[in-house]
Amino acid sequence: DGMADKEAQLLQMNMVKPTKAGQLPTLVLKNVHMWPVTIDIMLLGSKGQNIERCNLTLAKKKQEKKELPAGVGQIKVRAWVFDQTLRLKVMPPDASGKVSITVVSCQNLSDADWVGGLSDPYVIGKVRGKEETKFQTKVVDNSSNPVFNYTTAWDDLSVMDYIDLE
C-alpha cells in the first residue's frame, strides 16, 4: 500500500551541485514526518575513511543544509523519530504520610495549534476516583518541549491508587 510507505517516510534528501567555481556541494535534508526527526550523518572519503560526523534534530517540516567538504566520496545517513515523553518524579511518603509527584517536563509534543505557532501545553492530573486531588500545571506558551517543574502532594494514597494524567 503506497499510503503506508508515505506514512513511514522520515526524510527527503537532495544533493545540490555548486553553481559557481569554489562553491561546495550541499546536502539538503528535509523532515517530512509528523514528529521531530533525529539524523546522524557520516561523511566518508572515497576509501571509507571518516571525514566528518554530525548529529541534528529537525522539527516537523523543517530543512537543514550541510555543505560537504572536499573529498567526500560516500554519505551515510540514519534517521529516527523520538517519541513524545513526559518526565515525572514521584517521592515516597514523607514522615507525615504525604506522597509528592513532580511533573518535570515533556518532550517532542505534537503541534496542537490550528493557527500557526507551537502548542501551549499544560498537564492535568488527579488520583483516579478522587476529584479533590485534581491539579493543572502552568501553561507554557509556544513550546513542544515545555518544562513545568510542578509539584503537588497528597495524603491517604495507597498502592492501589492510579494517577491519571492528560
PDB file of N, CA and C in Angstrom, residues 65-162:
ATOM      1  N   LYS A  65      20.615  22.543   5.630  1.00  0.00           N
ATOM      2  CA  LYS A  65      21.583  22.427   4.542  1.00  0.00           C
ATOM      3  C   LYS A  65      22.955  22.181   5.150  1.00  0.00           C
ATOM      4  N   LYS A  66      23.689  21.249   4.556  1.00  0.00           N
ATOM      5  CA  LYS A  66      25.021  20.888   5.046  1.00  0.00           C
ATOM      6  C   LYS A  66      25.995  20.934   3.885  1.00  0.00           C
ATOM      7  N   GLU A  67      26.934  21.900   3.945  1.00  0.00           N
ATOM      8  CA  GLU A  67      27.980  21.937   2.911  1.00  0.00           C
ATOM      9  C   GLU A  67      28.891  20.740   3.087  1.00  0.00           C
ATOM     10  N   LEU A  68      29.247  20.130   1.982  1.00  0.00           N
ATOM     11  CA  LEU A  68      30.087  18.942   2.036  1.00  0.00           C
ATOM     12  C   LEU A  68      31.536  19.318   1.765  1.00  0.00           C
ATOM     13  N   PRO A  69      32.436  18.957   2.672  1.00  0.00           N
ATOM     14  CA  PRO A  69      33.847  19.280   2.454  1.00  0.00           C
ATOM     15  C   PRO A  69      34.412  18.497   1.264  1.00  0.00           C
ATOM     16  N   ALA A  70      35.508  18.989   0.740  1.00  0.00           N
ATOM     17  CA  ALA A  70      36.171  18.314  -0.381  1.00  0.00           C
ATOM     18  C   ALA A  70      36.576  16.902   0.042  1.00  0.00           C
ATOM     19  N   GLY A  71      36.537  15.977  -0.898  1.00  0.00           N
ATOM     20  CA  GLY A  71      36.993  14.611  -0.646  1.00  0.00           C
ATOM     21  C   GLY A  71      35.918  13.646  -0.201  1.00  0.00           C
ATOM     22  N   VAL A  72      34.683  14.112  -0.049  1.00  0.00           N
ATOM     23  CA  VAL A  72      33.609  13.205   0.369  1.00  0.00           C
ATOM     24  C   VAL A  72      33.259  12.288  -0.793  1.00  0.00           C
ATOM     25  N   GLY A  73      33.343  10.989  -0.539  1.00  0.00           N
ATOM     26  CA  GLY A  73      33.024  10.010  -1.573  1.00  0.00           C
ATOM     27  C   GLY A  73      31.768   9.225  -1.265  1.00  0.00           C
ATOM     28  N   GLN A  74      31.369   9.262   0.003  1.00  0.00           N
ATOM     29  CA  GLN A  74      30.203   8.491   0.416  1.00  0.00           C
ATOM     30  C   GLN A  74      29.529   9.210   1.591  1.00  0.00           C
ATOM     31  N   ILE A  75      28.199   9.149   1.631  1.00  0.00           N
ATOM     32  CA  ILE A  75      27.432   9.757   2.725  1.00  0.00           C
ATOM     33  C   ILE A  75      26.524   8.680   3.298  1.00  0.00           C
ATOM     34  N   LYS A  76      26.610   8.485   4.605  1.00  0.00           N
ATOM     35  CA  LYS A  76      25.712   7.555   5.285  1.00  0.00           C
ATOM     36  C   LYS A  76      24.811   8.372   6.196  1.00  0.00           C
ATOM     37  N   VAL A  77      23.510   8.084   6.134  1.00  0.00           N
ATOM     38  CA  VAL A  77      22.535   8.834   6.927  1.00  0.00           C
ATOM     39  C   VAL A  77      21.617   7.843   7.647  1.00  0.00           C
ATOM     40  N   ARG A  78      21.445   8.065   8.937  1.00  0.00           N
ATOM     41  CA  ARG A  78      20.451   7.331   9.723  1.00  0.00           C
ATOM     42  C   ARG A  78      19.462   8.359  10.249  1.00  0.00           C
ATOM     43  N   ALA A  79      18.186   8.014  10.253  1.00  0.00           N
ATOM     44  CA  ALA A  79      17.174   8.932  10.766  1.00  0.00           C
ATOM     45  C   ALA A  79      16.189   8.150  11.622  1.00  0.00           C
ATOM     46  N   TRP A  80      15.750   8.766  12.718  1.00  0.00           N
ATOM     47  CA  TRP A  80      14.770   8.125  13.576  1.00  0.00           C
ATOM     48  C   TRP A  80      13.937   9.178  14.275  1.00  0.00           C
ATOM     49  N   VAL A  81      12.788   8.736  14.797  1.00  0.00           N
ATOM     50  CA  VAL A  81      11.843   9.626  15.464  1.00  0.00           C
ATOM     51  C   VAL A  81      11.897   9.351  16.958  1.00  0.00           C
ATOM     52  N   PHE A  82      11.984  10.421  17.729  1.00  0.00           N
ATOM     53  CA  PHE A  82      11.845  10.301  19.179  1.00  0.00           C
ATOM     54  C   PHE A  82      10.372  10.370  19.511  1.00  0.00           C
ATOM     55  N   ASP A  83       9.943   9.536  20.404  1.00  0.00           N
ATOM     56  CA  ASP A  83       8.557   9.568  20.848  1.00  0.00           C
ATOM     57  C   ASP A  83       8.336  10.727  21.809  1.00  0.00           C
ATOM     58  N   GLN A  84       7.092  11.062  21.992  1.00  0.00           N
ATOM     59  CA  GLN A  84       6.747  12.068  22.987  1.00  0.00           C
ATOM     60  C   GLN A  84       7.055  11.500  24.370  1.00  0.00           C
ATOM     61  N   THR A  85       7.548  12.350  25.249  1.00  0.00           N
ATOM     62  CA  THR A  85       7.964  11.906  26.571  1.00  0.00           C
ATOM     63  C   THR A  85       7.419  12.848  27.628  1.00  0.00           C
ATOM     64  N   LEU A  86       6.922  12.282  28.722  1.00  0.00           N
ATOM     65  CA  LEU A  86       6.513  13.040  29.898  1.00  0.00           C
ATOM     66  C   LEU A  86       7.406  12.579  31.038  1.00  0.00           C
ATOM     67  N   ARG A  87       8.139  13.506  31.655  1.00  0.00           N
ATOM     68  CA  ARG A  87       9.023  13.162  32.771  1.00  0.00           C
ATOM     69  C   ARG A  87       8.339  13.499  34.088  1.00  0.00           C
ATOM     70  N   LEU A  88       8.288  12.496  34.970  1.00  0.00           N
ATOM     71  CA  LEU A  88       7.691  12.649  36.286  1.00  0.00           C
ATOM     72  C   LEU A  88       8.708  12.255  37.346  1.00  0.00           C
ATOM     73  N   LYS A  89       8.532  12.804  38.532  1.00  0.00           N
ATOM     74  CA  LYS A  89       9.326  12.380  39.680  1.00  0.00           C
ATOM     75  C   LYS A  89       8.329  12.117  40.803  1.00  0.00           C
ATOM     76  N   VAL A  90       8.310  10.902  41.324  1.00  0.00           N
ATOM     77  CA  VAL A  90       7.395  10.535  42.399  1.00  0.00           C
ATOM     78  C   VAL A  90       8.226  10.235  43.636  1.00  0.00           C
ATOM     79  N   MET A  91       7.885  10.897  44.740  1.00  0.00           N
ATOM     80  CA  MET A  91       8.599  10.701  46.004  1.00  0.00           C
ATOM     81  C   MET A  91       7.742   9.848  46.929  1.00  0.00           C
ATOM     82  N   PRO A  92       8.339   8.869  47.607  1.00  0.00           N
ATOM     83  CA  PRO A  92       7.581   8.040  48.547  1.00  0.00           C
ATOM     84  C   PRO A  92       7.058   8.881  49.706  1.00  0.00           C
ATOM     85  N   PRO A  93       6.138   8.325  50.478  1.00  0.00           N
ATOM     86  CA  PRO A  93       5.555   9.096  51.575  1.00  0.00           C
ATOM     87  C   PRO A  93       6.622   9.664  52.519  1.00  0.00           C
ATOM     88  N   ASP A  94       6.405  10.922  52.918  1.00  0.00           N
ATOM     89  CA  ASP A  94       7.314  11.531  53.893  1.00  0.00           C
ATOM     90  C   ASP A  94       6.842  11.158  55.301  1.00  0.00           C
ATOM     91  N   ALA A  95       7.417  11.767  56.324  1.00  0.00           N
ATOM     92  CA  ALA A  95       7.091  11.433  57.716  1.00  0.00           C
ATOM     93  C   ALA A  95       5.611  11.651  58.028  1.00  0.00           C
ATOM     94  N   SER A  96       4.984  12.599  57.337  1.00  0.00           N
ATOM     95  CA  SER A  96       3.562  12.867  57.600  1.00  0.00           C
ATOM     96  C   SER A  96       2.643  12.003  56.729  1.00  0.00           C
ATOM     97  N   GLY A  97       3.224  11.168  55.863  1.00  0.00           N
ATOM     98  CA  GLY A  97       2.427  10.282  55.013  1.00  0.00           C
ATOM     99  C   GLY A  97       2.059  10.854  53.659  1.00  0.00           C
ATOM    100  N   LYS A  98       2.555  12.050  53.340  1.00  0.00           N
ATOM    101  CA  LYS A  98       2.237  12.664  52.041  1.00  0.00           C
ATOM    102  C   LYS A  98       3.144  12.100  50.945  1.00  0.00           C
ATOM    103  N   VAL A  99       2.518  11.813  49.800  1.00  0.00           N
ATOM    104  CA  VAL A  99       3.241  11.391  48.602  1.00  0.00           C
ATOM    105  C   VAL A  99       3.281  12.588  47.666  1.00  0.00           C
ATOM    106  N   SER A 100       4.457  12.897  47.124  1.00  0.00           N
ATOM    107  CA  SER A 100       4.529  14.019  46.195  1.00  0.00           C
ATOM    108  C   SER A 100       4.887  13.540  44.790  1.00  0.00           C
ATOM    109  N   ILE A 101       4.346  14.248  43.824  1.00  0.00           N
ATOM    110  CA  ILE A 101       4.628  13.980  42.414  1.00  0.00           C
ATOM    111  C   ILE A 101       5.022  15.312  41.773  1.00  0.00           C
ATOM    112  N   THR A 102       6.079  15.266  40.991  1.00  0.00           N
ATOM    113  CA  THR A 102       6.514  16.447  40.247  1.00  0.00           C
ATOM    114  C   THR A 102       6.379  16.158  38.762  1.00  0.00           C
ATOM    115  N   VAL A 103       5.617  16.996  38.057  1.00  0.00           N
ATOM    116  CA  VAL A 103       5.556  16.935  36.596  1.00  0.00           C
ATOM    117  C   VAL A 103       6.740  17.783  36.135  1.00  0.00           C
ATOM    118  N   VAL A 104       7.793  17.129  35.667  1.00  0.00           N
ATOM    119  CA  VAL A 104       9.032  17.816  35.337  1.00  0.00           C
ATOM    120  C   VAL A 104       8.936  18.496  33.976  1.00  0.00           C
ATOM    121  N   SER A 105       8.698  17.718  32.917  1.00  0.00           N
ATOM    122  CA  SER A 105       8.718  18.288  31.569  1.00  0.00           C
ATOM    123  C   SER A 105       8.105  17.321  30.567  1.00  0.00           C
ATOM    124  N   CYS A 106       7.938  17.798  29.355  1.00  0.00           N
ATOM    125  CA  CYS A 106       7.522  16.975  28.219  1.00  0.00           C
ATOM    126  C   CYS A 106       8.498  17.244  27.075  1.00  0.00           C
ATOM    127  N   GLN A 107       8.614  16.280  26.176  1.00  0.00           N
ATOM    128  CA  GLN A 107       9.477  16.456  25.006  1.00  0.00           C
ATOM    129  C   GLN A 107       8.747  15.982  23.754  1.00  0.00           C
ATOM    130  N   ASN A 108       9.033  16.654  22.674  1.00  0.00           N
ATOM    131  CA  ASN A 108       8.559  16.269  21.340  1.00  0.00           C
ATOM    132  C   ASN A 108       7.040  16.226  21.224  1.00  0.00           C
ATOM    133  N   LEU A 109       6.363  17.184  21.854  1.00  0.00           N
ATOM    134  CA  LEU A 109       4.913  17.236  21.730  1.00  0.00           C
ATOM    135  C   LEU A 109       4.527  17.657  20.317  1.00  0.00           C
ATOM    136  N   SER A 110       3.446  17.093  19.829  1.00  0.00           N
ATOM    137  CA  SER A 110       2.972  17.497  18.509  1.00  0.00           C
ATOM    138  C   SER A 110       2.315  18.866  18.609  1.00  0.00           C
ATOM    139  N   ASP A 111       2.256  19.544  17.488  1.00  0.00           N
ATOM    140  CA  ASP A 111       1.666  20.877  17.432  1.00  0.00           C
ATOM    141  C   ASP A 111       0.148  20.744  17.398  1.00  0.00           C
ATOM    142  N   ALA A 112      -0.521  21.259  18.440  1.00  0.00           N
ATOM    143  CA  ALA A 112      -1.976  21.175  18.508  1.00  0.00           C
ATOM    144  C   ALA A 112      -2.651  22.489  18.138  1.00  0.00           C
ATOM    145  N   ASP A 113      -1.863  23.530  17.867  1.00  0.00           N
ATOM    146  CA  ASP A 113      -2.453  24.813  17.460  1.00  0.00           C
ATOM    147  C   ASP A 113      -2.949  24.723  16.027  1.00  0.00           C
ATOM    148  N   TRP A 114      -4.102  25.297  15.791  1.00  0.00           N
ATOM    149  CA  TRP A 114      -4.661  25.297  14.440  1.00  0.00           C
ATOM    150  C   TRP A 114      -4.149  26.471  13.626  1.00  0.00           C
ATOM    151  N   VAL A 115      -3.723  27.534  14.293  1.00  0.00           N
ATOM    152  CA  VAL A 115      -3.349  28.752  13.574  1.00  0.00           C
ATOM    153  C   VAL A 115      -1.893  29.095  13.859  1.00  0.00           C
ATOM    154  N   GLY A 116      -0.970  28.476  13.169  1.00  0.00           N
ATOM    155  CA  GLY A 116       0.451  28.798  13.292  1.00  0.00           C
ATOM    156  C   GLY A 116       0.990  28.705  14.708  1.00  0.00           C
ATOM    157  N   GLY A 117       2.292  28.764  14.828  1.00  0.00           N
ATOM    158  CA  GLY A 117       2.925  28.692  16.138  1.00  0.00           C
ATOM    159  C   GLY A 117       2.920  27.276  16.677  1.00  0.00           C
ATOM    160  N   LEU A 118       3.521  27.136  17.837  1.00  0.00           N
ATOM    161  CA  LEU A 118       3.563  25.848  18.509  1.00  0.00           C
ATOM    162  C   LEU A 118       2.426  25.762  19.522  1.00  0.00           C
ATOM    163  N   SER A 119       2.266  24.594  20.111  1.00  0.00           N
ATOM    164  CA  SER A 119       1.232  24.386  21.116  1.00  0.00           C
ATOM    165  C   SER A 119       1.523  25.173  22.380  1.00  0.00           C
ATOM    166  N   ASP A 120       0.490  25.319  23.205  1.00  0.00           N
ATOM    167  CA  ASP A 120       0.596  25.953  24.522  1.00  0.00           C
ATOM    168  C   ASP A 120       0.244  24.877  25.558  1.00  0.00           C
ATOM    169  N   PRO A 121       1.173  23.934  25.808  1.00  0.00           N
ATOM    170  CA  PRO A 121       0.836  22.753  26.598  1.00  0.00           C
ATOM    171  C   PRO A 121       0.741  22.995  28.102  1.00  0.00           C
ATOM    172  N   TYR A 122       0.002  22.088  28.735  1.00  0.00           N
ATOM    173  CA  TYR A 122      -0.120  22.005  30.191  1.00  0.00           C
ATOM    174  C   TYR A 122      -0.510  20.566  30.504  1.00  0.00           C
ATOM    175  N   VAL A 123      -0.399  20.183  31.760  1.00  0.00           N
ATOM    176  CA  VAL A 123      -0.755  18.836  32.183  1.00  0.00           C
ATOM    177  C   VAL A 123      -1.842  18.941  33.246  1.00  0.00           C
ATOM    178  N   ILE A 124      -2.871  18.100  33.107  1.00  0.00           N
ATOM    179  CA  ILE A 124      -3.925  17.969  34.111  1.00  0.00           C
ATOM    180  C   ILE A 124      -3.801  16.568  34.694  1.00  0.00           C
ATOM    181  N   GLY A 125      -3.937  16.461  36.006  1.00  0.00           N
ATOM    182  CA  GLY A 125      -3.842  15.154  36.637  1.00  0.00           C
ATOM    183  C   GLY A 125      -4.734  15.060  37.855  1.00  0.00           C
ATOM    184  N   LYS A 126      -4.967  13.816  38.272  1.00  0.00           N
ATOM    185  CA  LYS A 126      -5.713  13.573  39.507  1.00  0.00           C
ATOM    186  C   LYS A 126      -5.556  12.109  39.873  1.00  0.00           C
ATOM    187  N   VAL A 127      -5.825  11.832  41.141  1.00  0.00           N
ATOM    188  CA  VAL A 127      -5.898  10.453  41.592  1.00  0.00           C
ATOM    189  C   VAL A 127      -7.261   9.930  41.155  1.00  0.00           C
ATOM    190  N   ARG A 128      -7.249   8.816  40.455  1.00  0.00           N
ATOM    191  CA  ARG A 128      -8.490   8.263  39.899  1.00  0.00           C
ATOM    192  C   ARG A 128      -9.536   8.076  41.006  1.00  0.00           C
ATOM    193  N   GLY A 129     -10.733   8.621  40.744  1.00  0.00           N
ATOM    194  CA  GLY A 129     -11.834   8.489  41.687  1.00  0.00           C
ATOM    195  C   GLY A 129     -11.804   9.496  42.829  1.00  0.00           C
ATOM    196  N   LYS A 130     -10.812  10.383  42.856  1.00  0.00           N
ATOM    197  CA  LYS A 130     -10.697  11.377  43.929  1.00  0.00           C
ATOM    198  C   LYS A 130     -10.605  12.763  43.296  1.00  0.00           C
ATOM    199  N   GLU A 131     -11.767  13.313  42.934  1.00  0.00           N
ATOM    200  CA  GLU A 131     -11.844  14.583  42.207  1.00  0.00           C
ATOM    201  C   GLU A 131     -11.123  15.716  42.933  1.00  0.00           C
ATOM    202  N   GLU A 132     -11.093  15.674  44.266  1.00  0.00           N
ATOM    203  CA  GLU A 132     -10.465  16.735  45.051  1.00  0.00           C
ATOM    204  C   GLU A 132      -8.947  16.791  44.858  1.00  0.00           C
ATOM    205  N   THR A 133      -8.363  15.771  44.234  1.00  0.00           N
ATOM    206  CA  THR A 133      -6.906  15.765  44.009  1.00  0.00           C
ATOM    207  C   THR A 133      -6.515  16.369  42.664  1.00  0.00           C
ATOM    208  N   LYS A 134      -7.486  16.807  41.886  1.00  0.00           N
ATOM    209  CA  LYS A 134      -7.219  17.318  40.532  1.00  0.00           C
ATOM    210  C   LYS A 134      -6.270  18.522  40.574  1.00  0.00           C
ATOM    211  N   PHE A 135      -5.321  18.550  39.640  1.00  0.00           N
ATOM    212  CA  PHE A 135      -4.388  19.675  39.521  1.00  0.00           C
ATOM    213  C   PHE A 135      -4.142  19.988  38.055  1.00  0.00           C
ATOM    214  N   GLN A 136      -3.607  21.176  37.804  1.00  0.00           N
ATOM    215  CA  GLN A 136      -3.185  21.583  36.460  1.00  0.00           C
ATOM    216  C   GLN A 136      -1.887  22.358  36.591  1.00  0.00           C
ATOM    217  N   THR A 137      -0.922  22.036  35.733  1.00  0.00           N
ATOM    218  CA  THR A 137       0.326  22.792  35.699  1.00  0.00           C
ATOM    219  C   THR A 137       0.074  24.139  35.043  1.00  0.00           C
ATOM    220  N   LYS A 138       1.084  24.979  35.062  1.00  0.00           N
ATOM    221  CA  LYS A 138       1.014  26.242  34.319  1.00  0.00           C
ATOM    222  C   LYS A 138       1.000  25.928  32.826  1.00  0.00           C
ATOM    223  N   VAL A 139       0.526  26.857  32.032  1.00  0.00           N
ATOM    224  CA  VAL A 139       0.567  26.750  30.576  1.00  0.00           C
ATOM    225  C   VAL A 139       1.920  27.297  30.124  1.00  0.00           C
ATOM    226  N   VAL A 140       2.606  26.563  29.253  1.00  0.00           N
ATOM    227  CA  VAL A 140       3.872  27.032  28.688  1.00  0.00           C
ATOM    228  C   VAL A 140       3.593  27.413  27.237  1.00  0.00           C
ATOM    229  N   ASP A 141       3.667  28.698  26.923  1.00  0.00           N
ATOM    230  CA  ASP A 141       3.321  29.188  25.595  1.00  0.00           C
ATOM    231  C   ASP A 141       4.321  28.749  24.531  1.00  0.00           C
ATOM    232  N   ASN A 142       3.787  28.391  23.366  1.00  0.00           N
ATOM    233  CA  ASN A 142       4.587  28.115  22.159  1.00  0.00           C
ATOM    234  C   ASN A 142       5.762  27.190  22.408  1.00  0.00           C
ATOM    235  N   SER A 143       5.484  25.973  22.859  1.00  0.00           N
ATOM    236  CA  SER A 143       6.573  25.043  23.155  1.00  0.00           C
ATOM    237  C   SER A 143       6.184  23.610  22.832  1.00  0.00           C
ATOM    238  N   SER A 144       7.093  22.887  22.206  1.00  0.00           N
ATOM    239  CA  SER A 144       6.911  21.446  22.032  1.00  0.00           C
ATOM    240  C   SER A 144       7.764  20.686  23.047  1.00  0.00           C
ATOM    241  N   ASN A 145       8.534  21.434  23.861  1.00  0.00           N
ATOM    242  CA  ASN A 145       9.377  20.841  24.904  1.00  0.00           C
ATOM    243  C   ASN A 145       9.235  21.637  26.206  1.00  0.00           C
ATOM    244  N   PRO A 146       8.014  21.696  26.763  1.00  0.00           N
ATOM    245  CA  PRO A 146       7.796  22.531  27.944  1.00  0.00           C
ATOM    246  C   PRO A 146       8.439  21.966  29.208  1.00  0.00           C
ATOM    247  N   VAL A 147       8.871  22.861  30.083  1.00  0.00           N
ATOM    248  CA  VAL A 147       9.372  22.493  31.407  1.00  0.00           C
ATOM    249  C   VAL A 147       8.371  23.058  32.410  1.00  0.00           C
ATOM    250  N   PHE A 148       7.828  22.193  33.270  1.00  0.00           N
ATOM    251  CA  PHE A 148       6.811  22.601  34.232  1.00  0.00           C
ATOM    252  C   PHE A 148       7.362  22.700  35.655  1.00  0.00           C
ATOM    253  N   ASN A 149       8.086  21.681  36.097  1.00  0.00           N
ATOM    254  CA  ASN A 149       8.569  21.590  37.480  1.00  0.00           C
ATOM    255  C   ASN A 149       7.455  21.902  38.473  1.00  0.00           C
ATOM    256  N   TYR A 150       6.303  21.286  38.267  1.00  0.00           N
ATOM    257  CA  TYR A 150       5.127  21.484  39.111  1.00  0.00           C
ATOM    258  C   TYR A 150       5.045  20.317  40.099  1.00  0.00           C
ATOM    259  N   THR A 151       4.990  20.624  41.392  1.00  0.00           N
ATOM    260  CA  THR A 151       4.915  19.588  42.423  1.00  0.00           C
ATOM    261  C   THR A 151       3.608  19.717  43.197  1.00  0.00           C
ATOM    262  N   THR A 152       2.987  18.581  43.458  1.00  0.00           N
ATOM    263  CA  THR A 152       1.802  18.513  44.304  1.00  0.00           C
ATOM    264  C   THR A 152       1.975  17.330  45.240  1.00  0.00           C
ATOM    265  N   ALA A 153       1.275  17.342  46.366  1.00  0.00           N
ATOM    266  CA  ALA A 153       1.382  16.254  47.346  1.00  0.00           C
ATOM    267  C   ALA A 153      -0.007  15.855  47.818  1.00  0.00           C
ATOM    268  N   TRP A 154      -0.150  14.552  48.125  1.00  0.00           N
ATOM    269  CA  TRP A 154      -1.433  14.030  48.579  1.00  0.00           C
ATOM    270  C   TRP A 154      -1.262  13.173  49.822  1.00  0.00           C
ATOM    271  N   ASP A 155      -2.290  13.220  50.683  1.00  0.00           N
ATOM    272  CA  ASP A 155      -2.395  12.323  51.842  1.00  0.00           C
ATOM    273  C   ASP A 155      -3.175  11.088  51.410  1.00  0.00           C
ATOM    274  N   ASP A 156      -3.090  10.047  52.212  1.00  0.00           N
ATOM    275  CA  ASP A 156      -4.021   8.946  52.113  1.00  0.00           C
ATOM    276  C   ASP A 156      -4.026   8.252  50.751  1.00  0.00           C
ATOM    277  N   LEU A 157      -2.858   8.073  50.140  1.00  0.00           N
ATOM    278  CA  LEU A 157      -2.789   7.293  48.903  1.00  0.00           C
ATOM    279  C   LEU A 157      -2.408   5.859  49.249  1.00  0.00           C
ATOM    280  N   SER A 158      -2.889   4.941  48.436  1.00  0.00           N
ATOM    281  CA  SER A 158      -2.499   3.541  48.632  1.00  0.00           C
ATOM    282  C   SER A 158      -1.828   3.039  47.360  1.00  0.00           C
ATOM    283  N   VAL A 159      -1.230   1.883  47.451  1.00  0.00           N
ATOM    284  CA  VAL A 159      -0.574   1.302  46.273  1.00  0.00           C
ATOM    285  C   VAL A 159      -1.577   0.935  45.189  1.00  0.00           C
ATOM    286  N   MET A 160      -2.864   0.909  45.530  1.00  0.00           N
ATOM    287  CA  MET A 160      -3.914   0.599  44.562  1.00  0.00           C
ATOM    288  C   MET A 160      -4.410   1.829  43.818  1.00  0.00           C
ATOM    289  N   ASP A 161      -3.993   3.032  44.217  1.00  0.00           N
ATOM    290  CA  ASP A 161      -4.437   4.262  43.551  1.00  0.00           C
ATOM    291  C   ASP A 161      -3.689   4.468  42.238  1.00  0.00           C
ATOM    292  N   TYR A 162      -4.397   4.986  41.234  1.00  0.00           N
ATOM    293  CA  TYR A 162      -3.816   5.343  39.961  1.00  0.00           C
ATOM    294  C   TYR A 162      -3.820   6.862  39.839  1.00  0.00           C
TER     295      TYR A 162
END
